[in-house]
Tab-separated table of C-alpha atoms and ligand atoms in Angstrom:
chain	number	residue	atom	x	y	z
A	1	MET	CA	-18.470	-15.595	26.519
A	2	ALA	CA	-17.661	-13.785	29.702
A	3	LEU	CA	-20.048	-11.282	31.145
A	4	GLY	CA	-18.787	-7.717	30.880
A	5	SER	CA	-19.071	-5.155	33.614
A	6	GLU	CA	-22.611	-4.217	32.622
A	7	GLY	CA	-23.827	-7.747	32.234
A	8	ARG	CA	-23.421	-7.714	28.457
A	9	ASP	CA	-21.823	-10.542	26.550
A	10	GLY	CA	-18.188	-9.994	25.734
A	11	PHE	CA	-15.389	-11.537	23.736
A	12	THR	CA	-12.762	-13.211	25.831
A	13	SER	CA	-9.638	-14.163	23.926
A	14	ARG	CA	-7.555	-11.773	21.864
A	15	PHE	CA	-7.542	-14.129	18.924
A	16	GLY	CA	-11.305	-14.433	19.231
A	17	ILE	CA	-11.666	-10.685	18.840
A	18	VAL	CA	-9.605	-10.494	15.699
A	19	CYS	CA	-11.488	-13.507	14.364
A	20	ALA	CA	-14.913	-12.061	15.054
A	21	ALA	CA	-14.038	-8.772	13.376
A	22	ALA	CA	-12.325	-10.623	10.532
A	23	GLY	CA	-15.314	-12.951	10.314
A	24	SER	CA	-17.527	-9.936	9.795
A	25	ALA	CA	-15.219	-8.373	7.218
A	26	ILE	CA	-14.358	-11.498	5.230
A	27	GLY	CA	-17.337	-12.746	3.311
A	28	LEU	CA	-19.153	-12.428	0.023
A	29	GLY	CA	-17.741	-8.918	-0.259
A	30	ASN	CA	-14.277	-10.334	-0.921
A	31	ILE	CA	-15.063	-13.412	-2.942
A	32	TRP	CA	-18.292	-12.576	-4.744
A	33	ARG	CA	-18.467	-8.769	-4.929
A	34	PHE	CA	-14.825	-7.793	-5.358
A	35	PRO	CA	-14.188	-9.760	-8.592
A	36	TYR	CA	-17.313	-8.620	-10.392
A	37	VAL	CA	-16.916	-4.977	-9.390
A	38	VAL	CA	-13.265	-5.058	-10.488
A	39	GLY	CA	-14.404	-6.641	-13.751
A	40	GLU	CA	-16.979	-3.924	-14.381
A	41	SER	CA	-14.612	-1.147	-13.365
A	42	GLY	CA	-11.660	-1.865	-15.592
A	43	GLY	CA	-9.250	-3.957	-13.514
A	44	GLY	CA	-5.835	-2.814	-12.291
A	45	ALA	CA	-6.475	0.895	-11.931
A	46	PHE	CA	-9.574	0.189	-9.860
A	47	LEU	CA	-7.556	-2.213	-7.706
A	48	LEU	CA	-4.948	0.454	-6.966
A	49	ILE	CA	-7.530	3.052	-6.008
A	50	TYR	CA	-9.348	0.501	-3.860
A	51	LEU	CA	-6.092	-0.360	-2.043
A	52	ALA	CA	-5.344	3.319	-1.450
A	53	PHE	CA	-8.847	3.796	-0.024
A	54	VAL	CA	-8.505	0.832	2.327
A	55	LEU	CA	-5.254	2.236	3.716
A	56	MET	CA	-6.089	5.920	3.822
A	57	LEU	CA	-9.780	5.844	4.649
A	58	GLY	CA	-10.852	2.315	5.524
A	59	ILE	CA	-8.467	1.618	8.382
A	60	PRO	CA	-9.100	5.023	10.033
A	61	VAL	CA	-12.878	4.555	9.771
A	62	MET	CA	-12.597	1.051	11.213
A	63	LEU	CA	-10.450	2.333	14.053
A	64	SER	CA	-12.946	5.133	14.690
A	65	GLU	CA	-15.751	2.598	14.968
A	66	PHE	CA	-13.676	0.604	17.436
A	67	VAL	CA	-13.042	3.740	19.514
A	68	ILE	CA	-16.717	4.685	19.623
A	69	GLY	CA	-17.919	1.159	20.339
A	70	ARG	CA	-15.516	0.311	23.101
A	71	LYS	CA	-15.880	3.709	24.727
A	72	ALA	CA	-19.678	3.606	24.773
A	73	LYS	CA	-20.260	-0.146	25.145
A	74	ARG	CA	-23.562	0.244	23.315
A	75	ASN	CA	-25.188	-0.631	19.996
A	76	ALA	CA	-24.601	1.610	16.973
A	77	TYR	CA	-27.412	4.004	17.886
A	78	GLY	CA	-27.040	3.893	21.660
A	79	ALA	CA	-23.308	4.567	21.405
A	80	PHE	CA	-23.943	7.993	19.897
A	81	ARG	CA	-26.701	8.687	22.373
A	82	LYS	CA	-24.433	7.850	25.266
A	83	ILE	CA	-21.411	9.867	24.120
A	84	ALA	CA	-23.411	12.751	22.641
A	85	PRO	CA	-26.675	12.960	24.591
A	86	GLY	CA	-29.213	15.501	23.429
A	87	THR	CA	-27.618	15.961	19.987
A	88	TRP	CA	-28.559	14.760	16.506
A	89	TRP	CA	-25.543	12.383	16.400
A	90	PRO	CA	-27.649	9.271	17.116
A	91	LEU	CA	-29.018	9.798	13.598
A	92	VAL	CA	-25.736	8.308	12.388
A	93	GLY	CA	-26.844	5.137	14.132
A	94	VAL	CA	-30.191	5.350	12.364
A	95	ILE	CA	-28.456	5.574	8.974
A	96	GLY	CA	-26.474	2.491	9.984
A	97	ILE	CA	-29.590	0.562	10.909
A	98	VAL	CA	-31.227	1.425	7.583
A	99	ALA	CA	-28.035	0.359	5.801
A	100	ALA	CA	-28.005	-2.910	7.745
A	101	PHE	CA	-31.544	-3.715	6.578
A	102	VAL	CA	-30.731	-2.968	2.975
A	103	ILE	CA	-27.480	-4.942	3.027
A	104	LEU	CA	-29.091	-7.920	4.725
A	105	ALA	CA	-31.748	-7.921	1.992
A	106	PHE	CA	-29.387	-8.243	-0.958
A	107	TYR	CA	-26.610	-10.096	0.880
A	108	SER	CA	-29.004	-12.931	1.628
A	109	THR	CA	-29.833	-13.213	-2.078
A	110	ILE	CA	-26.232	-14.053	-2.897
A	111	ALA	CA	-25.775	-16.172	0.214
A	112	GLY	CA	-28.837	-18.124	-0.949
A	113	TRP	CA	-27.205	-18.669	-4.328
A	114	THR	CA	-24.173	-19.976	-2.475
A	115	LEU	CA	-26.311	-22.491	-0.581
A	116	HIS	CA	-27.841	-23.681	-3.838
A	117	TYR	CA	-24.336	-24.143	-5.214
A	118	VAL	CA	-23.457	-26.277	-2.203
A	119	TYR	CA	-26.362	-28.469	-3.226
A	120	LEU	CA	-25.403	-28.450	-6.933
A	121	SER	CA	-21.813	-29.365	-6.232
A	122	VAL	CA	-22.759	-32.151	-3.821
A	123	ALA	CA	-25.049	-33.495	-6.550
A	124	ASN	CA	-22.125	-33.271	-8.983
A	125	SER	CA	-24.301	-31.267	-11.379
A	126	PHE	CA	-21.476	-29.663	-13.307
A	127	LYS	CA	-19.868	-32.908	-14.345
A	128	GLY	CA	-19.009	-32.847	-18.026
A	129	LEU	CA	-20.585	-29.440	-18.665
A	130	GLY	CA	-18.825	-26.917	-20.893
A	131	ALA	CA	-18.442	-23.246	-20.047
A	132	LEU	CA	-21.619	-22.231	-21.881
A	133	GLU	CA	-23.669	-24.871	-20.139
A	134	VAL	CA	-22.327	-23.832	-16.733
A	135	THR	CA	-23.475	-20.313	-17.515
A	136	SER	CA	-26.921	-21.476	-18.532
A	137	VAL	CA	-27.282	-23.560	-15.372
A	138	PHE	CA	-26.637	-20.376	-13.425
A	139	GLU	CA	-28.974	-18.214	-15.488
A	140	ALA	CA	-31.780	-20.734	-15.351
A	141	PHE	CA	-31.454	-20.790	-11.558
A	142	GLN	CA	-31.136	-17.012	-11.181
A	143	THR	CA	-34.258	-16.331	-13.231
A	144	SER	CA	-36.346	-19.124	-11.744
A	145	GLY	CA	-37.764	-17.066	-8.878
A	146	GLY	CA	-38.965	-19.656	-6.393
A	147	LEU	CA	-35.799	-21.668	-5.873
A	148	PRO	CA	-33.437	-18.769	-5.115
A	149	LEU	CA	-36.150	-17.361	-2.870
A	150	MET	CA	-36.296	-20.564	-0.869
A	151	TRP	CA	-32.515	-20.610	-0.356
A	152	GLN	CA	-32.539	-16.953	0.636
A	153	MET	CA	-35.141	-17.598	3.329
A	154	ILE	CA	-33.132	-20.565	4.599
A	155	PHE	CA	-30.077	-18.347	4.861
A	156	ILE	CA	-31.930	-15.574	6.703
A	157	LEU	CA	-33.296	-18.136	9.155
A	158	LEU	CA	-29.835	-19.645	9.707
A	159	THR	CA	-28.488	-16.178	10.462
A	160	ALA	CA	-31.335	-15.543	12.878
A	161	VAL	CA	-30.810	-18.824	14.696
A	162	ILE	CA	-27.168	-17.953	15.279
A	163	VAL	CA	-27.911	-14.382	16.345
A	164	LEU	CA	-30.591	-15.638	18.710
A	165	SER	CA	-29.061	-18.662	20.306
A	166	GLY	CA	-25.766	-16.949	20.974
A	167	VAL	CA	-23.865	-19.762	19.290
A	168	LYS	CA	-21.665	-16.995	17.957
A	169	LYS	CA	-18.968	-18.341	20.203
A	170	GLY	CA	-19.226	-21.694	18.481
A	171	ILE	CA	-19.197	-20.030	15.096
A	172	GLU	CA	-16.070	-18.125	16.061
A	173	LYS	CA	-14.429	-21.293	17.233
A	174	TYR	CA	-15.159	-23.117	13.995
A	175	SER	CA	-14.391	-20.237	11.691
A	176	LYS	CA	-10.947	-19.988	13.270
A	177	ILE	CA	-10.313	-23.488	11.968
A	178	LEU	CA	-12.305	-23.231	8.748
A	179	MET	CA	-11.280	-19.880	7.322
A	180	PRO	CA	-7.639	-20.905	6.839
A	181	PHE	CA	-9.032	-23.745	4.710
A	182	LEU	CA	-10.914	-21.261	2.566
A	183	VAL	CA	-7.653	-19.401	2.035
A	184	LEU	CA	-5.899	-22.649	1.088
A	185	LEU	CA	-8.666	-23.463	-1.377
A	186	LEU	CA	-8.424	-20.000	-2.916
A	187	ILE	CA	-4.694	-20.456	-3.302
A	188	SER	CA	-5.101	-23.785	-5.059
A	189	LEU	CA	-7.869	-22.354	-7.267
A	190	SER	CA	-5.552	-19.491	-8.169
A	191	VAL	CA	-2.750	-21.867	-9.058
A	192	ARG	CA	-5.073	-23.907	-11.267
A	193	ALA	CA	-6.508	-20.772	-12.896
A	194	ILE	CA	-3.107	-19.289	-13.675
A	195	THR	CA	-1.881	-22.531	-15.247
A	196	LEU	CA	-4.856	-22.775	-17.630
A	197	PRO	CA	-3.890	-21.992	-21.213
A	198	GLY	CA	-4.749	-18.422	-22.189
A	199	SER	CA	-5.001	-17.226	-18.598
A	200	MET	CA	-2.267	-14.581	-18.587
A	201	GLY	CA	-4.580	-11.857	-19.884
A	202	GLY	CA	-6.411	-12.184	-16.571
A	203	LEU	CA	-3.367	-11.315	-14.497
A	204	HIS	CA	-2.627	-8.478	-16.855
A	205	PHE	CA	-6.167	-7.184	-16.453
A	206	LEU	CA	-5.963	-7.352	-12.656
A	207	PHE	CA	-2.484	-5.953	-12.115
A	208	ASN	CA	-1.766	-3.608	-15.020
A	209	PRO	CA	-3.501	-0.341	-14.279
A	210	ASP	CA	-5.157	1.371	-17.221
A	211	PHE	CA	-6.128	4.766	-15.892
A	212	SER	CA	-8.158	5.669	-18.945
A	213	LYS	CA	-10.882	3.495	-17.417
A	214	ILE	CA	-11.194	5.661	-14.321
A	215	ASN	CA	-14.038	8.136	-13.893
A	216	ALA	CA	-15.970	9.594	-10.970
A	217	ALA	CA	-18.367	6.662	-10.784
A	218	VAL	CA	-15.524	4.137	-10.718
A	219	ILE	CA	-13.820	6.054	-7.897
A	220	LEU	CA	-17.006	6.041	-5.850
A	221	GLY	CA	-17.325	2.330	-6.630
A	222	ALA	CA	-13.843	1.699	-5.226
A	223	LEU	CA	-14.778	3.564	-2.052
A	224	GLY	CA	-18.023	1.609	-1.751
A	225	GLN	CA	-16.212	-1.690	-2.276
A	226	ALA	CA	-13.592	-0.802	0.347
A	227	PHE	CA	-16.259	0.100	2.906
A	228	PHE	CA	-18.477	-2.865	2.124
A	229	SER	CA	-15.640	-5.334	2.277
A	230	LEU	CA	-14.287	-3.970	5.556
A	231	SER	CA	-17.781	-3.929	7.151
A	232	ILE	CA	-17.478	-0.245	7.971
A	233	GLY	CA	-19.731	2.797	7.800
A	234	MET	CA	-22.846	1.423	9.449
A	235	GLY	CA	-21.833	0.601	12.986
A	236	ALA	CA	-21.398	-3.160	12.731
A	237	LEU	CA	-17.941	-2.725	14.164
A	238	ILE	CA	-19.201	-0.206	16.736
A	239	THR	CA	-21.501	-2.961	17.921
A	240	TYR	CA	-18.713	-5.575	17.895
A	241	ALA	CA	-16.213	-3.252	19.610
A	242	SER	CA	-18.738	-2.668	22.364
A	243	TYR	CA	-17.971	-6.264	23.381
A	244	PHE	CA	-14.155	-5.834	23.255
A	245	PRO	CA	-12.280	-5.948	26.569
A	246	ASP	CA	-10.141	-2.998	27.685
A	247	ARG	CA	-6.850	-4.605	26.807
A	248	THR	CA	-7.586	-5.068	23.082
A	249	ASN	CA	-5.109	-3.148	20.946
A	250	LEU	CA	-7.554	-1.355	18.677
A	251	SER	CA	-5.113	-0.046	16.097
A	252	ALA	CA	-3.315	-3.389	15.694
A	253	THR	CA	-6.682	-5.130	15.325
A	254	SER	CA	-7.836	-2.720	12.627
A	255	PHE	CA	-4.621	-3.278	10.670
A	256	GLN	CA	-4.715	-7.062	10.960
A	257	VAL	CA	-8.353	-7.317	9.950
A	258	SER	CA	-7.975	-4.949	6.994
A	259	ILE	CA	-4.880	-6.629	5.637
A	260	ALA	CA	-6.410	-10.101	5.879
A	261	ASP	CA	-9.510	-8.749	4.140
A	262	VAL	CA	-7.586	-7.204	1.257
A	263	LEU	CA	-5.382	-10.264	0.744
A	264	ILE	CA	-8.395	-12.538	0.459
A	265	ALA	CA	-10.057	-10.230	-2.061
A	266	ILE	CA	-6.931	-10.147	-4.220
A	267	LEU	CA	-6.648	-13.907	-3.993
A	268	ALA	CA	-10.223	-14.205	-5.234
A	269	GLY	CA	-9.295	-11.919	-8.129
A	270	VAL	CA	-6.315	-14.097	-8.987
A	271	ALA	CA	-8.591	-17.132	-9.016
A	272	ILE	CA	-11.298	-15.527	-11.192
A	273	PHE	CA	-9.720	-13.354	-13.884
A	274	PRO	CA	-7.171	-15.802	-15.288
A	275	ALA	CA	-9.947	-18.400	-15.433
A	276	MET	CA	-12.251	-15.962	-17.265
A	277	PHE	CA	-9.615	-15.188	-19.850
A	278	ALA	CA	-8.863	-18.871	-20.303
A	279	LEU	CA	-12.589	-19.468	-20.888
A	280	GLY	CA	-12.797	-16.574	-23.322
A	281	MET	CA	-15.188	-14.533	-21.151
A	282	GLN	CA	-15.051	-10.752	-20.978
A	283	PRO	CA	-14.358	-9.367	-17.471
A	284	GLU	CA	-17.156	-6.801	-17.620
A	285	GLU	CA	-19.727	-9.417	-18.602
A	286	GLY	CA	-20.170	-11.348	-15.391
A	287	GLY	CA	-22.268	-9.130	-13.127
A	288	PRO	CA	-23.363	-10.526	-9.781
A	289	GLY	CA	-23.302	-14.065	-11.194
A	290	LEU	CA	-19.624	-13.947	-12.078
A	291	ILE	CA	-18.137	-16.437	-9.626
A	292	PHE	CA	-21.031	-18.855	-10.082
A	293	MET	CA	-20.427	-18.974	-13.818
A	294	VAL	CA	-16.635	-19.126	-13.709
A	295	LEU	CA	-15.579	-21.269	-10.757
A	296	PRO	CA	-17.416	-24.509	-11.638
A	297	ASN	CA	-15.248	-24.624	-14.772
A	298	VAL	CA	-12.088	-24.296	-12.709
A	299	PHE	CA	-13.230	-27.040	-10.316
A	300	GLN	CA	-13.777	-29.360	-13.250
A	301	ALA	CA	-10.281	-28.765	-14.502
A	302	MET	CA	-8.783	-29.712	-11.127
A	303	PRO	CA	-7.811	-33.054	-9.684
A	304	GLY	CA	-10.255	-33.768	-6.863
A	305	GLY	CA	-12.463	-31.030	-8.293
A	306	TYR	CA	-15.620	-32.569	-6.881
A	307	LEU	CA	-14.435	-32.260	-3.295
A	308	VAL	CA	-12.852	-28.871	-3.898
A	309	ALA	CA	-16.156	-27.542	-5.240
A	310	VAL	CA	-18.166	-28.852	-2.307
A	311	ALA	CA	-15.650	-27.551	0.221
A	312	PHE	CA	-15.416	-24.180	-1.478
A	313	PHE	CA	-19.143	-23.448	-1.514
A	314	VAL	CA	-19.611	-24.758	2.046
A	315	LEU	CA	-16.810	-22.520	3.311
A	316	LEU	CA	-18.115	-19.560	1.317
A	317	ALA	CA	-21.541	-20.036	2.879
A	318	ILE	CA	-19.948	-20.094	6.334
A	319	ALA	CA	-17.958	-16.951	5.535
A	320	ALA	CA	-21.229	-15.342	4.458
A	321	LEU	CA	-22.872	-16.406	7.730
A	322	THR	CA	-20.149	-14.925	9.938
A	323	SER	CA	-20.688	-11.670	8.041
A	324	SER	CA	-24.467	-11.687	8.008
A	325	ILE	CA	-24.678	-12.261	11.761
A	326	SER	CA	-22.728	-9.023	12.220
A	327	ILE	CA	-25.215	-7.218	9.986
A	328	MET	CA	-28.288	-8.635	11.709
A	329	GLU	CA	-26.750	-7.989	15.128
A	330	VAL	CA	-26.737	-4.240	14.390
A	331	VAL	CA	-30.504	-4.245	14.010
A	332	VAL	CA	-31.246	-6.700	16.804
A	333	ALA	CA	-28.973	-4.931	19.320
A	334	PHE	CA	-30.677	-1.643	18.456
A	335	LEU	CA	-34.214	-2.982	18.798
A	336	SER	CA	-33.495	-4.813	22.029
A	337	GLU	CA	-31.319	-2.243	23.799
A	338	GLU	CA	-32.995	0.965	22.664
A	339	LEU	CA	-36.631	0.001	22.203
A	340	ASN	CA	-36.629	-2.603	24.972
A	341	ILE	CA	-37.918	-5.316	22.698
A	342	LYS	CA	-36.965	-8.834	23.787
A	343	ARG	CA	-34.101	-10.282	21.720
A	344	LYS	CA	-36.383	-13.000	20.430
A	345	SER	CA	-39.028	-10.594	19.149
A	346	ALA	CA	-36.351	-8.236	17.860
A	347	THR	CA	-34.836	-11.043	15.803
A	348	LEU	CA	-38.254	-12.068	14.510
A	349	ILE	CA	-39.037	-8.502	13.418
A	350	THR	CA	-35.675	-8.268	11.674
A	351	VAL	CA	-36.198	-11.582	9.900
A	352	ILE	CA	-39.632	-10.621	8.608
A	353	ALA	CA	-38.576	-7.163	7.477
A	354	SER	CA	-35.395	-8.288	5.757
A	355	ALA	CA	-37.079	-11.295	4.165
A	356	PHE	CA	-39.690	-8.939	2.734
A	357	VAL	CA	-37.209	-6.483	1.245
A	358	GLY	CA	-34.865	-9.339	0.342
A	359	MET	CA	-37.580	-10.971	-1.736
A	360	PHE	CA	-37.531	-8.024	-4.142
A	361	CYS	CA	-33.778	-8.393	-4.533
A	362	THR	CA	-33.910	-12.095	-5.297
A	363	LEU	CA	-36.781	-11.638	-7.742
A	364	SER	CA	-34.926	-8.845	-9.575
A	365	TRP	CA	-34.091	-11.306	-12.374
A	366	SER	CA	-37.517	-12.918	-12.605
A	367	THR	CA	-40.786	-11.403	-11.353
A	368	PHE	CA	-39.384	-7.881	-11.226
A	369	GLU	CA	-37.178	-8.131	-14.262
A	370	GLY	CA	-37.054	-4.799	-16.028
A	371	VAL	CA	-38.054	-2.874	-12.902
A	372	GLY	CA	-35.333	-0.394	-12.000
A	373	ILE	CA	-33.592	2.811	-12.937
A	374	GLY	CA	-31.363	3.000	-15.990
A	375	ASP	CA	-29.627	-0.348	-16.351
A	376	ARG	CA	-29.826	-1.074	-12.632
A	377	ASN	CA	-32.445	-3.511	-11.386
A	378	ILE	CA	-33.824	-3.574	-7.830
A	379	PHE	CA	-30.911	-5.662	-6.576
A	380	ASP	CA	-28.336	-3.298	-8.088
A	381	LEU	CA	-30.157	-0.265	-6.742
A	382	LEU	CA	-30.215	-1.534	-3.166
A	383	ASP	CA	-26.567	-2.557	-3.377
A	384	PHE	CA	-25.666	0.833	-4.825
A	385	THR	CA	-27.649	2.752	-2.212
A	386	ALA	CA	-26.121	0.879	0.691
A	387	SER	CA	-22.541	0.478	-0.493
A	388	ASN	CA	-21.953	3.668	-2.426
A	389	VAL	CA	-24.217	6.075	-0.544
A	390	LEU	CA	-25.088	4.999	3.002
A	391	LEU	CA	-21.746	3.442	3.988
A	392	PRO	CA	-19.582	6.369	2.798
A	393	LEU	CA	-22.009	8.814	4.406
A	394	GLY	CA	-21.922	6.851	7.649
A	395	GLY	CA	-18.134	6.618	7.483
A	396	LEU	CA	-17.850	10.357	6.932
A	397	LEU	CA	-20.002	11.123	9.967
A	398	ILE	CA	-18.160	8.551	12.081
A	399	VAL	CA	-14.736	10.101	11.464
A	400	VAL	CA	-16.092	13.618	12.036
A	401	PHE	CA	-17.570	12.414	15.308
A	402	VAL	CA	-14.260	10.977	16.501
A	403	GLY	CA	-12.164	13.816	15.079
A	404	TRP	CA	-14.234	16.805	16.096
A	405	TYR	CA	-16.906	15.882	18.602
A	406	MET	CA	-15.464	13.345	21.027
A	407	LYS	CA	-13.255	14.506	23.854
A	408	GLN	CA	-9.718	14.053	22.592
A	409	GLN	CA	-8.571	12.559	25.849
A	410	ALA	CA	-11.228	9.880	25.516
A	411	VAL	CA	-10.092	9.007	21.982
A	412	ARG	CA	-6.484	8.916	23.092
A	413	ASP	CA	-7.353	6.692	26.034
A	414	GLU	CA	-9.077	4.189	23.776
A	415	LEU	CA	-6.232	4.132	21.257
A	416	THR	CA	-3.487	3.753	23.825
A	417	ASN	CA	-5.449	1.713	26.325
A	418	MET	CA	-4.248	4.355	28.729
A	419	GLY	CA	-6.981	3.883	31.227
A	420	VAL	CA	-5.737	0.367	31.877
A	421	LEU	CA	-2.128	1.145	31.106
A	422	LYS	CA	-1.899	3.842	33.731
A	423	LEU	CA	-3.113	1.421	36.292
A	424	VAL	CA	-0.578	-1.195	35.187
A	425	VAL	CA	2.278	1.315	35.181
A	426	PHE	CA	1.199	2.472	38.584
A	427	MET	CA	1.102	-1.076	39.917
A	428	ILE	CA	4.494	-1.975	38.419
A	429	GLY	CA	5.990	1.184	39.833
A	430	TRP	CA	4.483	0.371	43.159
A	431	TYR	CA	5.885	-3.151	43.327
A	432	THR	CA	9.266	-2.686	41.649
A	433	LYS	CA	10.003	0.891	42.654
A	434	ASP	CA	10.044	1.402	38.857
A	435	GLU	CA	13.498	0.589	37.566
A	436	ARG	CA	12.908	1.561	33.954
A	437	THR	CA	14.830	4.591	32.814
A	438	GLU	CA	13.203	7.808	31.812
A	439	GLU	CA	14.363	7.094	28.249
A	440	ASP	CA	12.475	3.773	28.132
A	441	ARG	CA	9.320	5.469	29.139
A	442	ALA	CA	9.766	8.344	26.737
A	443	ARG	CA	10.239	5.957	23.815
A	444	PHE	CA	7.138	4.069	24.782
A	445	ARG	CA	5.100	7.246	24.946
A	446	ALA	CA	6.500	8.636	21.721
A	447	ILE	CA	5.447	5.617	19.631
A	448	ARG	CA	1.942	5.774	20.936
A	449	ILE	CA	1.644	9.470	20.351
A	450	ARG	CA	2.961	9.349	16.797
A	451	ILE	CA	0.269	6.866	15.792
A	452	TYR	CA	-2.244	9.058	17.495
A	453	ALA	CA	-1.188	12.186	15.619
A	454	VAL	CA	-1.379	10.513	12.198
A	455	PHE	CA	-4.749	9.031	13.041
A	456	MET	CA	-6.163	12.331	14.251
A	457	PHE	CA	-4.916	14.158	11.170
A	458	ILE	CA	-6.653	11.643	8.925
A	459	VAL	CA	-9.948	11.543	10.792
A	460	ARG	CA	-10.110	15.313	11.154
A	461	PHE	CA	-9.046	16.417	7.703
A	462	ILE	CA	-8.101	13.830	5.102
A	463	ALA	CA	-10.945	11.350	5.466
A	464	PRO	CA	-13.881	13.781	5.681
A	465	ILE	CA	-12.609	15.917	2.817
A	466	ALA	CA	-11.724	12.944	0.625
A	467	ILE	CA	-15.049	11.174	1.153
A	468	ALA	CA	-16.980	14.397	0.543
A	469	ILE	CA	-15.082	15.110	-2.684
A	470	ILE	CA	-15.500	11.559	-4.031
A	471	PHE	CA	-19.172	11.773	-3.292
A	472	LEU	CA	-19.891	15.196	-4.730
A	473	ASN	CA	-17.794	14.378	-7.757
A	474	ALA	CA	-19.780	11.220	-8.431
A	475	ILE	CA	-23.186	12.852	-8.197
A	476	GLY	CA	-21.910	15.595	-10.479
A	477	LEU	CA	-22.054	18.517	-8.040
A	478	ILE	CA	-18.385	19.213	-8.520
A	479	ARG	CA	-16.019	18.168	-11.306
A	480	ILE	CA	-12.470	17.090	-10.681
B	1	LIG	N1	-17.885	-7.161	4.894
B	1	LIG	C1	-18.771	-8.262	4.667
B	1	LIG	C2	-18.345	-8.951	3.398
B	1	LIG	O1	-17.363	-8.572	2.830
B	1	LIG	C3	-20.215	-7.830	4.620
B	1	LIG	C4	-20.579	-7.062	5.833
B	1	LIG	C5	-20.698	-7.553	7.089
B	1	LIG	C6	-20.815	-5.695	5.931
B	1	LIG	N2	-20.994	-6.534	7.966
B	1	LIG	C7	-21.070	-5.398	7.275
B	1	LIG	C8	-20.806	-4.694	4.998
B	1	LIG	C9	-21.307	-4.119	7.673
B	1	LIG	C10	-21.033	-3.406	5.410
B	1	LIG	C11	-21.273	-3.095	6.739
B	1	LIG	O2	-18.956	-9.865	2.949
């Protein structure tokens, strides 16, 4: 990593930037959370609403985080303090830090399960098991308490080691090579799943929208899933963008990352639902254990299934790591930059706090079984609070900040890279006596400004109003 102007670490290559942001976005959210939330929320109609939210709200929120982060070159809290000193805006950063804690707590539960499944698949534990037995292997593990707890702690420590030792660069380098493999594996899983007898109902479920299944809670769920999967609403991408160099094209990056993220989620859906239907499982039955109960059956039905299973869970664990480091980094950057705690101590504090809260999540199916509200246990409650409450709230405040508070020239400069561009244009003009026609320049300007106008309209009006309505509708304050 090159040192930035203020002595902070920075990303160097353009591809590295997209990869780091994509590494944060692509993770358990796509492969673990997306299928089970789609299953619980009725399939195709949910998928359509989720896609609309990614395009209309997700990309603008992501772009807003990029604008704030690169402008301020600070952590999620410090960025607001720098751009809006003496206001209450830094509270948005505080919401983000709380959200990061909560997400790290339950994310590490699932990442721990993934590690255990690396072990199980290396040990060839699913060999010869039928679908029911695969499910009971999972349930026995999930409810056993100690074992999932151990894997969770291992995962939190792994995350901390990476955050601390700055081997992020190494992680980026490897995930550039490894993530395409994960995509290839998902494609081959999908092909196998679709060719299983009885699988077509799964595709029908995923792609044929049945709008009778949509209600206010499902709509909020789609928003939460979009935000969670894109890593937006809590400042993770503010923190990452603070390391972006001036020449990064922010809008192109937000599009590329979001599209990759969505494609991988859909691919995971195409691998899971046909397999579920072929196995005779109901889509709403899976819950958080869905992929762990379904995929081992698909691996078994594949040539080379042993290796595919091992590779899949290893790559999933790595995808989870590249996401969890972006979550932990939010907290560590805040503690070290704002409270002047050394990075080492900051990481230690974060590990202890998230391990403590995380323990309750992992033990939701054993020690704390039955503790919760309604049919949600502790794990579900923390996931719900973070994904469906804190992230949308954070996203709402972030777009209002960019749309209404920030100086519009500053936003425009970030989006068009004008600060740098002006200098380049000036230099070219200087050396070449500027031979481009007025028309060339006008076209160039016009494209930039059109993107800007659409973006501003969304962040000022559409996104805040839409998020507010979805929210109020879901908690029952208004009825649409
Ligand atoms: N998006 C990641 C995933 O899909 C999880 C994640 C990483 C995240 N950073 C985040 C979620 C910040 C919300 C906010 O697995």
